[in-house]
Amino acid sequence: MMQGRIHSFQSMGAVDGPGVRFVVFMQGCPLRCVYCHNPDTWAPQGGTLYTPEEVCDKILRYRPYLRNGGVTVSGGEPLLQAPFVAALFRLLRGQGIHTALDTSGVGNLEQAREVLAETSLVLCDLKFASEEEYRVHCGASFEQVMRFFKLTQAMKIPLWVRHVVVPGLTDRPEQVRRIAQLAGWFGNLERLELLPFHKLCMEKYERMGIPFPLADTPEMGEEELQRLQCICQEELGKTREHRGGE
């Protein structure tokens, strides 16, 4: 009997894809991003065990609210439990429910392919723009993320890219331009969002006895974020125009 480890559920999410979403947060993550908001999802042996059928039944109770939305599986890192997510998405799509995968793009690409075959939309973080930055600040591989992006494009899965803007770390205009250039080369890109760094996670770190690496970093201001968003969209337009001319 297939089971997955799930951290928690959110029945009426509004920021994890289009419309009202039922969000499933999977347990376990191989990354250690310096600005991670969910350290309680790291441990792969935590969470509660469910079968795909049990989760599907729970979701279907909320079906009237999901008519213009759907279900998003997030984490942690959902691709760590790819067979479970693929099975859940298969059940949901059989019910005509929109499925979104919220991922960092790490994991086994062949298993990811099975998940994407049942995925209506991918939401993927593009945390940094170089291998060195990914290694230092996430413990992950930039090249792996790029391979995942290429897979979504090959399979023609609509893609939303998100980038967290952290003062003093990812907020230089040239960094934002590079993120826009990278994202803009993928023909399945539908949206590129800059997300502000916040420290709402501090309480979790304190409760778990883990030091938060960015405890002394200020939160991202809305005015500066909007300025960078304009730079991002301008660069994205240039990249798409250049791509279309080739």
mmCIF file of C-alpha atoms in Angstrom:
data_model
loop_
_atom_site.group_PDB
_atom_site.id
_atom_site.type_symbol
_atom_site.label_atom_id
_atom_site.label_comp_id
_atom_site.label_asym_id
_atom_site.label_seq_id
_atom_site.Cartn_x
_atom_site.Cartn_y
_atom_site.Cartn_z
ATOM 1 C CA MET A 1 0.000 0.000 0.000
ATOM 2 C CA MET A 2 1.485 3.337 -1.094
ATOM 3 C CA GLN A 3 1.729 6.002 1.611
ATOM 4 C CA GLY A 4 3.204 9.477 1.762
ATOM 5 C CA ARG A 5 4.422 11.547 4.685
ATOM 6 C CA ILE A 6 2.469 14.782 4.916
ATOM 7 C CA HIS A 7 3.319 17.717 7.127
ATOM 8 C CA SER A 8 -0.002 19.562 6.978
ATOM 9 C CA PHE A 9 -2.968 20.705 4.902
ATOM 10 C CA GLN A 10 -4.371 24.141 4.074
ATOM 11 C CA SER A 11 -7.952 24.005 2.900
ATOM 12 C CA MET A 12 -8.402 27.510 1.431
ATOM 13 C CA GLY A 13 -5.064 28.743 0.096
ATOM 14 C CA ALA A 14 -4.962 31.838 -2.089
ATOM 15 C CA VAL A 15 -1.263 32.301 -2.987
ATOM 16 C CA ASP A 16 -0.235 28.885 -4.311
ATOM 17 C CA GLY A 17 -1.600 28.982 -7.845
ATOM 18 C CA PRO A 18 -4.733 30.282 -9.567
ATOM 19 C CA GLY A 19 -7.972 30.580 -7.631
ATOM 20 C CA VAL A 20 -8.742 29.018 -4.267
ATOM 21 C CA ARG A 21 -6.435 26.057 -3.604
ATOM 22 C CA PHE A 22 -6.351 23.081 -1.295
ATOM 23 C CA VAL A 23 -2.657 22.873 -0.388
ATOM 24 C CA VAL A 24 -0.895 19.669 0.650
ATOM 25 C CA PHE A 25 2.467 20.249 2.364
ATOM 26 C CA MET A 26 4.687 17.188 1.974
ATOM 27 C CA GLN A 27 7.241 16.271 4.636
ATOM 28 C CA GLY A 28 10.958 16.189 3.911
ATOM 29 C CA CYS A 29 13.366 18.497 2.079
ATOM 30 C CA PRO A 30 17.009 17.954 0.999
ATOM 31 C CA LEU A 31 17.718 21.702 0.771
ATOM 32 C CA ARG A 32 18.757 24.067 3.553
ATOM 33 C CA CYS A 33 17.986 27.447 2.061
ATOM 34 C CA VAL A 34 19.165 30.336 4.196
ATOM 35 C CA TYR A 35 15.721 31.968 4.111
ATOM 36 C CA CYS A 36 13.605 28.801 4.482
ATOM 37 C CA HIS A 37 10.268 29.498 6.182
ATOM 38 C CA ASN A 38 9.432 25.875 6.949
ATOM 39 C CA PRO A 39 12.262 24.168 8.879
ATOM 40 C CA ASP A 40 9.628 21.914 10.439
ATOM 41 C CA THR A 41 9.249 20.194 7.038
ATOM 42 C CA TRP A 42 12.922 19.223 6.698
ATOM 43 C CA ALA A 43 12.998 15.845 8.466
ATOM 44 C CA PRO A 44 11.990 13.110 5.991
ATOM 45 C CA GLN A 45 10.695 10.833 8.758
ATOM 46 C CA GLY A 46 8.309 13.383 10.243
ATOM 47 C CA GLY A 47 4.736 14.110 9.299
ATOM 48 C CA THR A 48 1.738 11.801 9.146
ATOM 49 C CA LEU A 49 1.257 8.845 6.808
ATOM 50 C CA TYR A 50 -1.615 8.946 4.291
ATOM 51 C CA THR A 51 -2.508 6.992 1.181
ATOM 52 C CA PRO A 52 -3.228 8.936 -2.032
ATOM 53 C CA GLU A 53 -6.865 7.808 -1.764
ATOM 54 C CA GLU A 54 -7.175 9.187 1.780
ATOM 55 C CA VAL A 55 -5.826 12.562 0.713
ATOM 56 C CA CYS A 56 -8.037 12.643 -2.373
ATOM 57 C CA ASP A 57 -11.118 11.906 -0.255
ATOM 58 C CA LYS A 58 -10.187 14.727 2.131
ATOM 59 C CA ILE A 59 -9.784 17.145 -0.782
ATOM 60 C CA LEU A 60 -13.076 16.191 -2.427
ATOM 61 C CA ARG A 61 -14.958 17.434 0.636
ATOM 62 C CA TYR A 62 -13.871 20.928 -0.402
ATOM 63 C CA ARG A 63 -14.656 20.480 -4.075
ATOM 64 C CA PRO A 64 -17.359 23.214 -4.245
ATOM 65 C CA TYR A 65 -14.740 25.792 -3.172
ATOM 66 C CA LEU A 66 -12.160 24.613 -5.704
ATOM 67 C CA ARG A 67 -14.264 25.076 -8.821
ATOM 68 C CA ASN A 68 -12.103 27.954 -10.095
ATOM 69 C CA GLY A 69 -8.941 26.799 -8.331
ATOM 70 C CA GLY A 70 -7.575 23.375 -7.561
ATOM 71 C CA VAL A 71 -4.973 21.518 -5.532
ATOM 72 C CA THR A 72 -1.340 22.456 -4.963
ATOM 73 C CA VAL A 73 1.210 20.023 -3.544
ATOM 74 C CA SER A 74 4.042 21.860 -1.835
ATOM 75 C CA GLY A 75 6.526 21.100 0.928
ATOM 76 C CA GLY A 76 9.151 20.538 2.003
ATOM 77 C CA GLU A 77 10.032 19.181 -1.400
ATOM 78 C CA PRO A 78 7.239 17.153 -3.011
ATOM 79 C CA LEU A 79 9.555 15.501 -5.547
ATOM 80 C CA LEU A 80 11.171 13.590 -2.674
ATOM 81 C CA GLN A 81 7.928 11.598 -2.661
ATOM 82 C CA ALA A 82 7.323 11.707 -6.401
ATOM 83 C CA PRO A 83 5.479 8.371 -6.787
ATOM 84 C CA PHE A 84 2.982 9.403 -4.105
ATOM 85 C CA VAL A 85 2.420 12.828 -5.667
ATOM 86 C CA ALA A 86 1.987 11.290 -9.125
ATOM 87 C CA ALA A 87 -0.615 8.868 -7.750
ATOM 88 C CA LEU A 88 -2.483 11.660 -5.946
ATOM 89 C CA PHE A 89 -2.469 13.925 -9.011
ATOM 90 C CA ARG A 90 -3.719 11.050 -11.161
ATOM 91 C CA LEU A 91 -6.707 10.618 -8.857
ATOM 92 C CA LEU A 92 -7.412 14.356 -8.787
ATOM 93 C CA ARG A 93 -7.208 14.812 -12.555
ATOM 94 C CA GLY A 94 -9.567 11.881 -12.895
ATOM 95 C CA GLN A 95 -11.985 14.040 -10.915
ATOM 96 C CA GLY A 96 -11.368 17.028 -13.215
ATOM 97 C CA ILE A 97 -9.394 18.972 -10.582
ATOM 98 C CA HIS A 98 -6.563 21.333 -11.554
ATOM 99 C CA THR A 99 -3.193 20.218 -10.096
ATOM 100 C CA ALA A 100 -0.192 22.418 -9.308
ATOM 101 C CA LEU A 101 3.271 21.277 -8.229
ATOM 102 C CA ASP A 102 5.140 23.758 -6.008
ATOM 103 C CA THR A 103 8.774 22.640 -6.123
ATOM 104 C CA SER A 104 12.401 23.717 -5.935
ATOM 105 C CA GLY A 105 13.137 21.569 -8.998
ATOM 106 C CA VAL A 106 15.442 19.111 -7.250
ATOM 107 C CA GLY A 107 15.088 15.348 -7.322
ATOM 108 C CA ASN A 108 15.125 12.415 -9.714
ATOM 109 C CA LEU A 109 14.127 13.676 -13.161
ATOM 110 C CA GLU A 110 12.617 10.385 -14.297
ATOM 111 C CA GLN A 111 10.364 10.352 -11.247
ATOM 112 C CA ALA A 112 9.634 14.044 -11.824
ATOM 113 C CA ARG A 113 8.519 13.162 -15.349
ATOM 114 C CA GLU A 114 5.848 10.849 -13.884
ATOM 115 C CA VAL A 115 4.562 13.675 -11.687
ATOM 116 C CA LEU A 116 4.582 16.219 -14.516
ATOM 117 C CA ALA A 117 2.515 13.881 -16.672
ATOM 118 C CA GLU A 118 -0.324 14.505 -14.175
ATOM 119 C CA THR A 119 0.437 18.194 -13.484
ATOM 120 C CA SER A 120 -1.584 21.147 -14.787
ATOM 121 C CA LEU A 121 0.845 23.850 -13.579
ATOM 122 C CA VAL A 122 4.365 24.019 -12.135
ATOM 123 C CA LEU A 123 5.368 26.665 -9.622
ATOM 124 C CA CYS A 124 9.150 26.575 -9.254
ATOM 125 C CA ASP A 125 11.558 28.682 -7.225
ATOM 126 C CA LEU A 126 14.568 30.110 -9.002
ATOM 127 C CA LYS A 127 16.512 30.964 -5.887
ATOM 128 C CA PHE A 128 19.812 32.114 -7.387
ATOM 129 C CA ALA A 129 21.417 32.426 -10.815
ATOM 130 C CA SER A 130 24.649 30.467 -10.407
ATOM 131 C CA GLU A 131 25.919 27.070 -9.289
ATOM 132 C CA GLU A 132 28.093 28.600 -6.552
ATOM 133 C CA GLU A 133 25.229 30.571 -4.990
ATOM 134 C CA TYR A 134 22.953 27.538 -5.008
ATOM 135 C CA ARG A 135 25.634 25.417 -3.340
ATOM 136 C CA VAL A 136 26.483 27.993 -0.675
ATOM 137 C CA HIS A 137 23.005 29.254 0.197
ATOM 138 C CA CYS A 138 20.795 26.204 -0.498
ATOM 139 C CA GLY A 139 22.950 23.102 -0.612
ATOM 140 C CA ALA A 140 21.499 22.411 -4.055
ATOM 141 C CA SER A 141 22.518 22.426 -7.722
ATOM 142 C CA PHE A 142 21.649 25.223 -10.124
ATOM 143 C CA GLU A 143 22.248 22.886 -13.070
ATOM 144 C CA GLN A 144 19.738 20.421 -11.643
ATOM 145 C CA VAL A 145 17.120 23.156 -11.451
ATOM 146 C CA MET A 146 17.825 24.154 -15.056
ATOM 147 C CA ARG A 147 17.390 20.538 -16.146
ATOM 148 C CA PHE A 148 14.032 20.451 -14.393
ATOM 149 C CA PHE A 149 12.971 23.677 -16.135
ATOM 150 C CA LYS A 150 13.938 22.155 -19.489
ATOM 151 C CA LEU A 151 11.853 19.082 -18.671
ATOM 152 C CA THR A 152 8.766 21.204 -17.958
ATOM 153 C CA GLN A 153 9.300 22.959 -21.284
ATOM 154 C CA ALA A 154 9.735 19.692 -23.183
ATOM 155 C CA MET A 155 6.529 18.362 -21.638
ATOM 156 C CA LYS A 156 4.755 21.690 -22.290
ATOM 157 C CA ILE A 157 3.657 22.196 -18.685
ATOM 158 C CA PRO A 158 2.726 25.826 -17.894
ATOM 159 C CA LEU A 159 5.370 27.343 -15.601
ATOM 160 C CA TRP A 160 5.315 30.037 -12.935
ATOM 161 C CA VAL A 161 8.757 31.053 -11.646
ATOM 162 C CA ARG A 162 9.167 32.705 -8.260
ATOM 163 C CA HIS A 163 12.213 34.405 -6.772
ATOM 164 C CA VAL A 164 12.557 35.547 -3.153
ATOM 165 C CA VAL A 165 14.191 38.967 -2.839
ATOM 166 C CA VAL A 166 16.401 39.208 0.265
ATOM 167 C CA PRO A 167 18.055 42.522 1.196
ATOM 168 C CA GLY A 168 21.820 42.249 0.821
ATOM 169 C CA LEU A 169 21.599 38.804 -0.778
ATOM 170 C CA THR A 170 19.380 38.771 -3.890
ATOM 171 C CA ASP A 171 18.270 42.396 -4.233
ATOM 172 C CA ARG A 172 20.851 43.842 -6.608
ATOM 173 C CA PRO A 173 19.341 44.945 -9.941
ATOM 174 C CA GLU A 174 21.859 42.864 -11.886
ATOM 175 C CA GLN A 175 20.783 39.772 -9.945
ATOM 176 C CA VAL A 176 17.124 40.398 -10.735
ATOM 177 C CA ARG A 177 17.966 40.960 -14.407
ATOM 178 C CA ARG A 178 19.812 37.647 -14.521
ATOM 179 C CA ILE A 179 16.839 35.827 -12.988
ATOM 180 C CA ALA A 180 14.561 37.380 -15.639
ATOM 181 C CA GLN A 181 16.976 36.402 -18.411
ATOM 182 C CA LEU A 182 17.109 32.792 -17.251
ATOM 183 C CA ALA A 183 13.346 32.440 -16.784
ATOM 184 C CA GLY A 184 12.548 34.244 -20.019
ATOM 185 C CA TRP A 185 14.273 31.649 -22.199
ATOM 186 C CA PHE A 186 11.661 29.046 -21.340
ATOM 187 C CA GLY A 187 8.756 29.145 -23.762
ATOM 188 C CA ASN A 188 6.319 27.635 -21.243
ATOM 189 C CA LEU A 189 6.842 30.496 -18.760
ATOM 190 C CA GLU A 190 3.533 32.148 -17.903
ATOM 191 C CA ARG A 191 4.502 34.254 -14.888
ATOM 192 C CA LEU A 192 7.591 35.519 -13.073
ATOM 193 C CA GLU A 193 7.024 36.751 -9.529
ATOM 194 C CA LEU A 194 9.346 38.470 -7.063
ATOM 195 C CA LEU A 195 8.461 37.567 -3.488
ATOM 196 C CA PRO A 196 9.524 39.711 -0.492
ATOM 197 C CA PHE A 197 11.701 38.228 2.250
ATOM 198 C CA HIS A 198 9.883 38.131 5.608
ATOM 199 C CA LYS A 199 10.797 36.727 9.017
ATOM 200 C CA LEU A 200 7.496 35.226 10.099
ATOM 201 C CA CYS A 201 9.385 31.930 10.461
ATOM 202 C CA MET A 202 11.519 33.116 13.400
ATOM 203 C CA GLU A 203 9.207 31.544 15.966
ATOM 204 C CA LYS A 204 9.580 28.129 14.310
ATOM 205 C CA TYR A 205 13.371 28.306 14.441
ATOM 206 C CA GLU A 206 13.315 29.374 18.088
ATOM 207 C CA ARG A 207 10.912 26.581 19.005
ATOM 208 C CA MET A 208 13.108 24.008 17.243
ATOM 209 C CA GLY A 209 16.306 25.393 18.743
ATOM 210 C CA ILE A 210 17.780 26.136 15.314
ATOM 211 C CA PRO A 211 19.561 29.440 14.574
ATOM 212 C CA PHE A 212 17.965 31.353 11.688
ATOM 213 C CA PRO A 213 20.810 32.362 9.325
ATOM 214 C CA LEU A 214 19.146 35.652 8.345
ATOM 215 C CA ALA A 215 17.937 36.722 11.779
ATOM 216 C CA ASP A 216 19.700 40.096 11.455
ATOM 217 C CA THR A 217 18.623 40.715 7.843
ATOM 218 C CA PRO A 218 15.870 43.341 7.418
ATOM 219 C CA GLU A 219 12.634 42.381 5.707
ATOM 220 C CA MET A 220 12.097 43.447 2.107
ATOM 221 C CA GLY A 221 10.295 46.767 1.719
ATOM 222 C CA GLU A 222 7.317 46.992 -0.629
ATOM 223 C CA GLU A 223 8.535 50.115 -2.447
ATOM 224 C CA GLU A 224 11.931 48.593 -3.260
ATOM 225 C CA LEU A 225 10.299 45.328 -4.278
ATOM 226 C CA GLN A 226 8.091 47.157 -6.766
ATOM 227 C CA ARG A 227 11.130 48.927 -8.233
ATOM 228 C CA LEU A 228 12.856 45.597 -8.728
ATOM 229 C CA GLN A 229 9.678 44.090 -10.154
ATOM 230 C CA CYS A 230 9.682 46.777 -12.850
ATOM 231 C CA ILE A 231 13.320 46.015 -13.667
ATOM 232 C CA CYS A 232 12.470 42.321 -13.770
ATOM 233 C CA GLN A 233 9.528 42.733 -16.143
ATOM 234 C CA GLU A 234 11.512 45.037 -18.436
ATOM 235 C CA GLU A 235 14.342 42.505 -18.689
ATOM 236 C CA LEU A 236 11.880 39.664 -19.176
ATOM 237 C CA GLY A 237 10.322 41.503 -22.108
ATOM 238 C CA LYS A 238 13.744 42.027 -23.705
ATOM 239 C CA THR A 239 14.651 38.370 -23.282
ATOM 240 C CA ARG A 240 11.400 37.167 -24.812
ATOM 241 C CA GLU A 241 11.808 39.561 -27.729
ATOM 242 C CA HIS A 242 15.352 38.346 -28.314
ATOM 243 C CA ARG A 243 14.258 34.729 -28.060
ATOM 244 C CA GLY A 244 11.458 35.290 -30.539
ATOM 245 C CA GLY A 245 13.879 36.820 -33.026
ATOM 246 C CA GLU A 246 16.128 33.769 -33.147
#
